[in-house]
CSV table of C-alpha atoms in Angstrom, one decimal:
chain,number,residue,atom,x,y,z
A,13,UNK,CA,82.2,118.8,113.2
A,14,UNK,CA,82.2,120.4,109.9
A,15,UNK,CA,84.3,120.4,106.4
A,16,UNK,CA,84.0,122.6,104.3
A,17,UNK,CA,83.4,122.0,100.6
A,18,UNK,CA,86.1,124.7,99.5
A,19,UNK,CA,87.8,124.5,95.8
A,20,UNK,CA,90.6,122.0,95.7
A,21,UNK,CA,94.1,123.3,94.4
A,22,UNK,CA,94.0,126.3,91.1
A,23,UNK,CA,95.8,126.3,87.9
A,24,UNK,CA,96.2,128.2,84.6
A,25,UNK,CA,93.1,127.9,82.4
A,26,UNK,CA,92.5,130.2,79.4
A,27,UNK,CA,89.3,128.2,78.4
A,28,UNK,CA,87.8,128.7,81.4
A,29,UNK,CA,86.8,132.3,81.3
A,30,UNK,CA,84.4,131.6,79.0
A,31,UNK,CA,82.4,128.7,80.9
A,32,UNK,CA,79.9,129.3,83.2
A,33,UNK,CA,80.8,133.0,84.1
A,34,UNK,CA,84.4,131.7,84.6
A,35,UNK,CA,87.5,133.4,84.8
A,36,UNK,CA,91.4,132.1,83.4
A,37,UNK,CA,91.8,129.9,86.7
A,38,UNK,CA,91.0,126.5,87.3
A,39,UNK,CA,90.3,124.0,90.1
A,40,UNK,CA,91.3,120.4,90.7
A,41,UNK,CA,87.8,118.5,90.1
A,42,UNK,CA,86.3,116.9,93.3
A,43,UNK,CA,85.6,113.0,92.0
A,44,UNK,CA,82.4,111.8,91.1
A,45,UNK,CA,82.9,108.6,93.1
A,46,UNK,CA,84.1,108.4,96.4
A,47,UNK,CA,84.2,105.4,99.2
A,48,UNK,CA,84.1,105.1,102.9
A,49,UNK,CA,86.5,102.0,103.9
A,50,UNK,CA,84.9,101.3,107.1
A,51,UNK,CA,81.8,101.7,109.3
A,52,UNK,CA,80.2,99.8,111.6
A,53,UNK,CA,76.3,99.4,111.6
A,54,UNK,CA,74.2,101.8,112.8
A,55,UNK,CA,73.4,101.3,116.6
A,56,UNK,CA,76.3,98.8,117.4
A,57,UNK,CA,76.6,99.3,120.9
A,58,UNK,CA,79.7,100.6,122.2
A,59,UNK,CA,81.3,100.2,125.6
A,60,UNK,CA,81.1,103.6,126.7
A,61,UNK,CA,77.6,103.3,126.2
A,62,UNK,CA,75.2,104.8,123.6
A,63,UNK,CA,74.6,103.6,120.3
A,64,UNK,CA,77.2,104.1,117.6
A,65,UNK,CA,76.0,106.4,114.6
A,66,UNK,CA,77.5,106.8,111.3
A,67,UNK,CA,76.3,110.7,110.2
A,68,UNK,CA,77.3,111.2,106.6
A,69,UNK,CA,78.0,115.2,105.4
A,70,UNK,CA,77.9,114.6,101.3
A,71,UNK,CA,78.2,117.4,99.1
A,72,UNK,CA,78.5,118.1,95.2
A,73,UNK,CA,80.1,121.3,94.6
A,74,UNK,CA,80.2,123.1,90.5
A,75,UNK,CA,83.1,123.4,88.3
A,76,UNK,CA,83.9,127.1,90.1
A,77,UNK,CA,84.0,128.5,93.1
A,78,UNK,CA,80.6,130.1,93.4
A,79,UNK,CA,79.0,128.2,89.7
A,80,UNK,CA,75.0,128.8,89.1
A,81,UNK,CA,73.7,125.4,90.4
A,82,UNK,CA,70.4,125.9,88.1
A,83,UNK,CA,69.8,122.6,89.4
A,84,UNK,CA,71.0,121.9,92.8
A,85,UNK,CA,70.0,117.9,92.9
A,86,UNK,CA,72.7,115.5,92.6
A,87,UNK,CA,72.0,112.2,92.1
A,88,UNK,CA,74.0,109.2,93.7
A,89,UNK,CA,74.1,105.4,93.3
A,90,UNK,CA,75.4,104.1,96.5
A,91,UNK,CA,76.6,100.7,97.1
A,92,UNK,CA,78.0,98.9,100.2
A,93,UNK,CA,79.2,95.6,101.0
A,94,UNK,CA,78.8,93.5,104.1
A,95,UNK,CA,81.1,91.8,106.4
A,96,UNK,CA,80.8,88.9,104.2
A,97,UNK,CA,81.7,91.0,100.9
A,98,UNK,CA,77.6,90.7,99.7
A,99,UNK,CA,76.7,93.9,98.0
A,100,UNK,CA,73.5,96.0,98.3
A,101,UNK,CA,72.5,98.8,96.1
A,102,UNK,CA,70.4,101.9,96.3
A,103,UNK,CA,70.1,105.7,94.7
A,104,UNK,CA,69.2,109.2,96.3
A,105,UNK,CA,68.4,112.7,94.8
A,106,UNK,CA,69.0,115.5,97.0
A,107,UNK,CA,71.0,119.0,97.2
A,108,UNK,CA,73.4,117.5,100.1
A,109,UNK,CA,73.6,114.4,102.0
A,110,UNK,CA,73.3,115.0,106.1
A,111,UNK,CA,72.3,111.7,107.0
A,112,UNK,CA,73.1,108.5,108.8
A,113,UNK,CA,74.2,105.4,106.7
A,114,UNK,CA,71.4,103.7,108.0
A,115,UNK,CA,69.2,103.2,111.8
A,116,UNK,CA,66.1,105.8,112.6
A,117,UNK,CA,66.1,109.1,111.7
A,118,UNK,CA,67.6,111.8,114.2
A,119,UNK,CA,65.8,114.7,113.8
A,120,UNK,CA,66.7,117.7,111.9
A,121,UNK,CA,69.4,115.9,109.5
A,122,UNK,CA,68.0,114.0,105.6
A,123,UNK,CA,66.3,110.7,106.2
A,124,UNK,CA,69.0,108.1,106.4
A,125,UNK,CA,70.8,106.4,103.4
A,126,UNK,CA,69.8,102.3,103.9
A,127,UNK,CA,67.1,102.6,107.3
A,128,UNK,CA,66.8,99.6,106.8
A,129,UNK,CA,69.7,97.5,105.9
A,130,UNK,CA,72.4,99.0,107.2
A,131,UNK,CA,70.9,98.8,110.8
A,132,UNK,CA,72.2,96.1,113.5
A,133,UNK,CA,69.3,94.6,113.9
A,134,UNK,CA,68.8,93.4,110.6
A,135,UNK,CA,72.3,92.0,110.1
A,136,UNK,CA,72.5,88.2,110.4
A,137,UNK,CA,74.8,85.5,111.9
A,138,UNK,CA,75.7,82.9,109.6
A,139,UNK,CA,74.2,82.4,106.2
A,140,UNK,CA,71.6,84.7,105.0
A,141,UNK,CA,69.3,85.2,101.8
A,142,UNK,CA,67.3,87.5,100.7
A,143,UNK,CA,68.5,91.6,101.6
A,144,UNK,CA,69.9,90.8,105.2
A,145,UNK,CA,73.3,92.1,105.9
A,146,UNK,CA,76.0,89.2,107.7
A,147,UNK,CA,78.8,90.0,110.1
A,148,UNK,CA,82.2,89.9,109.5
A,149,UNK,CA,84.5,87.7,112.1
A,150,UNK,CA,84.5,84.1,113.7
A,151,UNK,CA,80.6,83.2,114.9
A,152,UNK,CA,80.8,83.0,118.5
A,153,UNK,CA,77.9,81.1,120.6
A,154,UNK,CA,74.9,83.0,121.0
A,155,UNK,CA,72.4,84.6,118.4
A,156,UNK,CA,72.0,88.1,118.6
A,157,UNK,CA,74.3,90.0,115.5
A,158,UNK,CA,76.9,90.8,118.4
A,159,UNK,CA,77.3,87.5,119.4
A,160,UNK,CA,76.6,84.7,116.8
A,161,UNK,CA,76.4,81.0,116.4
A,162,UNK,CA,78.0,78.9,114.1
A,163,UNK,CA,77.3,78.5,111.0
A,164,UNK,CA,75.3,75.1,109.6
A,165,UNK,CA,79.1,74.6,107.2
A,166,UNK,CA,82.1,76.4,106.2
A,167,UNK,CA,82.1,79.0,103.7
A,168,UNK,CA,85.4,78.1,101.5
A,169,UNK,CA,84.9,81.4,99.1
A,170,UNK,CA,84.4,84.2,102.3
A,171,UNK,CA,87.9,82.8,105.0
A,172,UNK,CA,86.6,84.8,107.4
A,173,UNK,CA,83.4,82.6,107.8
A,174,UNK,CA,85.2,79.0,108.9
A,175,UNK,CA,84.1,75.9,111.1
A,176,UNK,CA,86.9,76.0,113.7
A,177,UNK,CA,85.8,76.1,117.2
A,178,UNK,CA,89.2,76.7,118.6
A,179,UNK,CA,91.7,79.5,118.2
A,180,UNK,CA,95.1,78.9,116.3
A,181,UNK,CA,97.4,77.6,118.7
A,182,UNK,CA,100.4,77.8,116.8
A,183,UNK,CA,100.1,81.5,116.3
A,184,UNK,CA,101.0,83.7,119.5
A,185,UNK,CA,97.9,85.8,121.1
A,186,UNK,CA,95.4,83.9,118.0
A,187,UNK,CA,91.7,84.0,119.2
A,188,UNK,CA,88.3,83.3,117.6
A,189,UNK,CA,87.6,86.8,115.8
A,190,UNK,CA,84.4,87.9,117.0
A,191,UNK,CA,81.6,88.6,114.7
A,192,UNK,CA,81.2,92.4,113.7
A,193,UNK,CA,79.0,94.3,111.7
A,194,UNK,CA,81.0,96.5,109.3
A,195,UNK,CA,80.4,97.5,106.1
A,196,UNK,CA,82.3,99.7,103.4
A,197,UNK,CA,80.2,102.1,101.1
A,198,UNK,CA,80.7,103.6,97.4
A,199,UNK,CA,79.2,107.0,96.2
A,200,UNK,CA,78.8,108.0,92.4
A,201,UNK,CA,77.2,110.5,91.0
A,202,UNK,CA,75.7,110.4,87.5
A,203,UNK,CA,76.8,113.0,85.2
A,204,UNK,CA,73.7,115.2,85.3
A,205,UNK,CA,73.7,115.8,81.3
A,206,UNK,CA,73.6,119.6,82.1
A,207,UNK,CA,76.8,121.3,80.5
A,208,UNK,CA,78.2,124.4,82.0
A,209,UNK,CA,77.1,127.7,79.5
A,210,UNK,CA,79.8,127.9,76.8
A,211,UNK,CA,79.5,124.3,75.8
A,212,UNK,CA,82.0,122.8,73.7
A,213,UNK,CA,81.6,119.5,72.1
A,214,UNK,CA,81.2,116.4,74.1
A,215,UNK,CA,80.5,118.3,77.9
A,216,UNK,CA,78.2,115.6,79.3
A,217,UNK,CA,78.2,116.9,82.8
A,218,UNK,CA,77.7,120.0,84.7
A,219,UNK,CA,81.8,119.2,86.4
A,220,UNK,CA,80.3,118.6,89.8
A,221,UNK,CA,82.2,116.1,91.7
A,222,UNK,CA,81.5,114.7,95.6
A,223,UNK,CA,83.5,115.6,98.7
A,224,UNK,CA,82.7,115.2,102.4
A,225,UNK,CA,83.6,112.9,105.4
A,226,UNK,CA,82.1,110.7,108.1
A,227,UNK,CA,81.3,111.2,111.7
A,228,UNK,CA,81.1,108.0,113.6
A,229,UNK,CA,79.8,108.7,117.8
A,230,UNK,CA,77.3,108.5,120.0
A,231,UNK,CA,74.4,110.6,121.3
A,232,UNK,CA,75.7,109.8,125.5
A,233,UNK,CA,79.4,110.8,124.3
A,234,UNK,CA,81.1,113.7,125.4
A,235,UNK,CA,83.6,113.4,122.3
A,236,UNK,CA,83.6,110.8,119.2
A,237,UNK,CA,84.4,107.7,119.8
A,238,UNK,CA,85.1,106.5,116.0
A,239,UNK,CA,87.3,108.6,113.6
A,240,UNK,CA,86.1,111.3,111.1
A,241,UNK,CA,86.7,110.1,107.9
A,242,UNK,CA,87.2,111.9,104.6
A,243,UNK,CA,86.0,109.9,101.6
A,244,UNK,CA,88.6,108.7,99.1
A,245,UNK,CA,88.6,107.7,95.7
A,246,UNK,CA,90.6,106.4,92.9
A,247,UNK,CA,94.4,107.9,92.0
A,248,UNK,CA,93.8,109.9,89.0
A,249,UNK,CA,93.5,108.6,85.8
A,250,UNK,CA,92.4,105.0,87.2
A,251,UNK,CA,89.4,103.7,86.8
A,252,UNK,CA,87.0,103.7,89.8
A,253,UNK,CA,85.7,100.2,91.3
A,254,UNK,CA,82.3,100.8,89.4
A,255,UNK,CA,84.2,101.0,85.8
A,256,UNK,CA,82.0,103.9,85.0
A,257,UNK,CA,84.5,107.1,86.5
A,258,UNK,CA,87.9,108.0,86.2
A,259,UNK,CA,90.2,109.4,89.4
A,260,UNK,CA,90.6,113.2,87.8
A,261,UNK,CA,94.0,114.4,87.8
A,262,UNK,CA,95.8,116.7,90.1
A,263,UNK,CA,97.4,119.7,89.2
A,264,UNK,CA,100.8,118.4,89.2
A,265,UNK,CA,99.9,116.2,86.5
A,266,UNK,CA,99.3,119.2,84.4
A,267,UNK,CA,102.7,119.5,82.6
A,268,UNK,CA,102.4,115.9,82.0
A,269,UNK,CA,99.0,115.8,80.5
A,270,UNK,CA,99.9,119.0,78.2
A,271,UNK,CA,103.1,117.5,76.4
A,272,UNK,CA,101.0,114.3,76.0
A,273,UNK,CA,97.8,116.8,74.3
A,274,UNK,CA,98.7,118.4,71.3
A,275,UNK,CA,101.0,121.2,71.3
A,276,UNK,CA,98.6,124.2,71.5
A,277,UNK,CA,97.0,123.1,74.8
A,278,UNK,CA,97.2,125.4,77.8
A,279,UNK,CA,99.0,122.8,80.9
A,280,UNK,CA,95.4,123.1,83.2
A,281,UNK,CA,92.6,123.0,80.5
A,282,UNK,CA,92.6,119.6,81.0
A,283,UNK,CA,92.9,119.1,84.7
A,284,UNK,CA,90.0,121.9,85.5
A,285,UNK,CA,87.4,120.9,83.1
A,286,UNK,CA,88.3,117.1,83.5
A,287,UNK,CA,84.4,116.1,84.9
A,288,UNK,CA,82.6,118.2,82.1
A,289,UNK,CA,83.8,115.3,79.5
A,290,UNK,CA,82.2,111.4,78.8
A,291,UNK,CA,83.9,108.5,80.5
A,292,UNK,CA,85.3,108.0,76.9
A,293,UNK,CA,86.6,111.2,76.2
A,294,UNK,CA,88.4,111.0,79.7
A,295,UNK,CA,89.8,107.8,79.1
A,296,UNK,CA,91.6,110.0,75.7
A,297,UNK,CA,92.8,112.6,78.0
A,298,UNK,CA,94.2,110.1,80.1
A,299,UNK,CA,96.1,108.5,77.3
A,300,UNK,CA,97.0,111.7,76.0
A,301,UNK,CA,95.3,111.2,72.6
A,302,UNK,CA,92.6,113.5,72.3
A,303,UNK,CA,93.0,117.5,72.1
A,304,UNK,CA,90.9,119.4,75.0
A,305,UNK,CA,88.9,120.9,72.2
A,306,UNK,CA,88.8,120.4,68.5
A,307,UNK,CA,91.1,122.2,66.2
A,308,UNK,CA,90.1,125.6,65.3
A,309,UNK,CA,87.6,125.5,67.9
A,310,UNK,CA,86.8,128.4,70.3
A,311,UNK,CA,84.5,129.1,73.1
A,312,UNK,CA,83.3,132.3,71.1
A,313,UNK,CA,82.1,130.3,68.2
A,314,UNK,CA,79.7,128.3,70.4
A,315,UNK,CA,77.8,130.9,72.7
């Protein structure tokens, strides 16, 4: 399965001709904080046999179609809560992402993301401590992390850890939910501190944002059997669940975002050179307060 990383919708943008080797058109930016809402630990068996594997395709593509990545690294802080809503953090450096979530390495692909953690073996029934994972669901009798016992007392601030032994009867086809081991996961880049050639005041970041998706199957299946997933992110101009990256507009926020700018701004300057700012100075665009570039300034005056 492949996606390809290819540009995200054009606009107008004068400025952009002088950035980077750029020309007057402009791209949507990709986000630089993205989120898969569901995957289940690496190796959970599934029953048409084979264990399940989650095989991440991550990519950070520039500002243009076709930028100078003088430095093709991107680095990520990941994060991903358990069943149970714990958290567990971690960072990578690499050109690309092709790597499982977690489990042993297959060969050929990046070592995986959490080997570790995110691994059904070391998820826990229960209460846990320390950096074990728990499951999500009703504990069921038994102890291995697909079939768990009870815990020692009920955990009033997760519901879905509770003391009951039955099912609801008063609600038609309620069971005990079985115990799971599921996680969701959160990408974000950190602005690299390497402005595109041309810089104008205040570029902080190279523009690179994150797209890929999400291939859950098995090595014994003949096709998938989980979905493949692209990774989402905010709505633009929201703050991402970090607090550290805005959602970057779209293009058809462009007319908006240039009555709210001062009057000389070109509609797309601010929608294609959105990640090249600090979380600050997006936070002005947003609100329509601060002019794309300075008055009186020009591209020219800064080479």
């Amino acid at each position: 399965a492949t996606y390809p990383a290819a540009a995200a919708k054009s606009t107008t943008c004068v400025r952009c001709d002088g950035i980077d080797g750029g020309t007057e058109v402009g791209y949507e930016n990709y986000p630089m904080e993205v989120f898969i809402p569901f995957a289940l630990a690496e190796n959970f068996p599934t029953q048409g046999g084979g264990a399940l594997r989650n095989l991440l395709s991550l990519w950070g593509p520039g500002l243009f179609p076709g930028a100078d990545l003088s430095n093709t690294s991107i680095n990520l802080d990941f994060k991903w809560w358990d069943g149970r809503e714990r958290a567990f953090f971690g960072s990578v450096n690499r050109h690309a992402l092709i790597a499982t979530l977690g489990g042993p390495q297959i060969a050929g692909q990046d070592a995986p993301v959490d080997p570790s953690r995110f691994n059904i073996s070391n998820f826990t029934c229960g209460h846990s401590s320390g950096g074990q994972a728990e499951n999500d669901g009703f504990p069921r009798s038994g102890s291995s992390s697909t079939a768990c016992g009870a815990p020692s007392s009920a955990d009033t601030a997760h519901p879905s850890d509770n003391a009951e032994s039955v099912g609801d009867g008063s609600q038609a086809g309620d069971s005990i939910q079985s115990s799971t081991p599921i996680a969701w996961w959160r990408f974000r880049m950190r602005p690299d501190n390497e402005p595109p050639i041309g810089n104008p005041p205040n570029f902080v970041h190279s523009g690179r944002g994150l797209v890929g998706v999400v291939l859950s199957s098995t090595s014994t299946a003949t096709t998938g059997v989980g979905d493949v997933t692209r990774l989402w992110h905010k709505d633009p101009c929201e703050v991402s669940q970090s607090g550290f990256t805005w959602g970057p507009p779209h293009v058809r926020d462009a007319a908006t975002l240039s009555v709210m700018l001062n009057s000389g701004q070109v509609a797309g300057d601010p929608i294609a050179l959105f990640n090249v700012w600090s979380f600050d100075n997006q936070a002005e665009i947003c609100e329509g307060s601060l002019p794309v570039f300075p008055p009186g300034f020009t591209i020219e005056d800064n080479l």
